[in-house]
């Protein structure tokens, strides 16, 4: 395919495939676990759906092309994809992982992989010197999640990939927050891209799925072996739903990101917001670096209100977003990390990770930005009154 076409064109080309038999404009849903072999000695391309299925393969080919890798793989969840990736390691191997890595990734490292002799060191990946210091002779992987959750800290993918290369390790990047629309880690030197496709790629809060894309055929063969061996493949109908979600990924995430920028700017002007974390804000500590590796601040931001009571008042008075875990959907999703994604950390650990008790994370959906801002403005009025009430009761 010509290099000069735009990403949005490529997205449609890769996800719309005219069926040669019927002319159907969409990839058929091949709900079949097994495939008849026409010849006693020569078997066809497909034999059993755990090993390969044409609908799943259409999705895998699409994500591979969009991320610019050799091959893609669809898994039953983001965690299934991430777990398979870590199972490239063997007993005695070591991984360098961000301190503020996604909770599920933290859990498999600390509670599962250790039992099999796979070791890890948690570091602040935004600090290159700290990453370098953590690398050991047995380190096989440096893991990156950028921007991070929920404070949107930015890690330099190119620099990490260079460190990894110098030490003969692989670089894995969880690209869930940016998607290939805004950030393509393989082009920056990473070896493997991982996604919770449950989020932006599905986009409608209706599928749990994971994707992995390997830069080289060599790595792809190893991932394929694990995908088939472990068996945590994405179901056929969910594969089709992801293909459908992918088609509108570009328009969805661009609109959401444009609104997120406006919402983030709105919060910076509110006295009730002590902190606003969004890599599209010029005063965000990682803004400059982020702009070098991504084309947008994305659709997720977080902001810190005075305390838990203020966060509660805000959540109780907003009308548009759902209050839930997850992100990356058509509807805005507001979540409270201290009791949701980061509930497993104690208060000290949370404070250290920059997750104050008034912190709320917002994934901006496709509602009109002005309506969202109106809704938040109204909820902040309640926060203001509630804080005043607290102040008065203290005075008395
Ligand atoms: C949700 C999420 C995951 C885990 O994906 P699941 O689909 O829930 O298994 C991994 N990484 C990030 C950044 C996520 O947001």
JSON list of C-alpha atoms and ligand atoms in Angstrom, two decimals, residues 77-79 82 102 105 145 174 176-177 196 198-199 208-209 327, ligand 1:
[
{"chain": "A", "resi": 77, "resn": "UNK", "atom": "CA", "xyz": [-8.59, -9.53, 27.05]},
{"chain": "A", "resi": 78, "resn": "UNK", "atom": "CA", "xyz": [-5.83, -6.98, 27.41]},
{"chain": "A", "resi": 79, "resn": "UNK", "atom": "CA", "xyz": [-4.52, -9.00, 30.35]},
{"chain": "A", "resi": 82, "resn": "UNK", "atom": "CA", "xyz": [0.00, -8.87, 28.32]},
{"chain": "A", "resi": 102, "resn": "UNK", "atom": "CA", "xyz": [-1.76, -0.85, 35.01]},
{"chain": "A", "resi": 105, "resn": "UNK", "atom": "CA", "xyz": [-0.08, -5.99, 34.92]},
{"chain": "A", "resi": 145, "resn": "UNK", "atom": "CA", "xyz": [3.01, 2.52, 29.47]},
{"chain": "A", "resi": 174, "resn": "UNK", "atom": "CA", "xyz": [1.12, -0.71, 26.31]},
{"chain": "A", "resi": 176, "resn": "UNK", "atom": "CA", "xyz": [-4.03, 1.50, 25.12]},
{"chain": "A", "resi": 177, "resn": "UNK", "atom": "CA", "xyz": [-4.35, 5.20, 25.93]},
{"chain": "A", "resi": 196, "resn": "UNK", "atom": "CA", "xyz": [-6.50, -3.41, 25.99]},
{"chain": "A", "resi": 198, "resn": "UNK", "atom": "CA", "xyz": [-11.63, -3.20, 25.49]},
{"chain": "A", "resi": 199, "resn": "UNK", "atom": "CA", "xyz": [-11.03, 0.54, 25.51]},
{"chain": "A", "resi": 208, "resn": "UNK", "atom": "CA", "xyz": [-13.38, -7.25, 26.46]},
{"chain": "A", "resi": 209, "resn": "UNK", "atom": "CA", "xyz": [-10.38, -7.88, 24.20]},
{"chain": "A", "resi": 327, "resn": "UNK", "atom": "CA", "xyz": [-12.25, 4.22, 29.46]},
{"chain": "B", "resi": 1, "resn": "LIG", "atom": "C1", "xyz": [-7.74, -1.89, 30.81]},
{"chain": "B", "resi": 1, "resn": "LIG", "atom": "C2", "xyz": [-6.28, -1.88, 30.64]},
{"chain": "B", "resi": 1, "resn": "LIG", "atom": "C3", "xyz": [-5.54, -3.06, 30.59]},
{"chain": "B", "resi": 1, "resn": "LIG", "atom": "C4", "xyz": [-6.16, -4.43, 30.79]},
{"chain": "B", "resi": 1, "resn": "LIG", "atom": "O1", "xyz": [-7.00, -4.78, 29.75]},
{"chain": "B", "resi": 1, "resn": "LIG", "atom": "P1", "xyz": [-8.28, -5.73, 29.91]},
{"chain": "B", "resi": 1, "resn": "LIG", "atom": "O2", "xyz": [-8.89, -5.69, 28.54]},
{"chain": "B", "resi": 1, "resn": "LIG", "atom": "O3", "xyz": [-9.15, -5.12, 30.98]},
{"chain": "B", "resi": 1, "resn": "LIG", "atom": "O4", "xyz": [-7.79, -7.08, 30.29]},
{"chain": "B", "resi": 1, "resn": "LIG", "atom": "C5", "xyz": [-4.18, -2.97, 30.36]},
{"chain": "B", "resi": 1, "resn": "LIG", "atom": "N1", "xyz": [-3.57, -1.78, 30.22]},
{"chain": "B", "resi": 1, "resn": "LIG", "atom": "C6", "xyz": [-4.25, -0.62, 30.27]},
{"chain": "B", "resi": 1, "resn": "LIG", "atom": "C7", "xyz": [-3.51, 0.68, 30.11]},
{"chain": "B", "resi": 1, "resn": "LIG", "atom": "C8", "xyz": [-5.62, -0.62, 30.49]},
{"chain": "B", "resi": 1, "resn": "LIG", "atom": "O5", "xyz": [-6.28, 0.55, 30.56]}
]
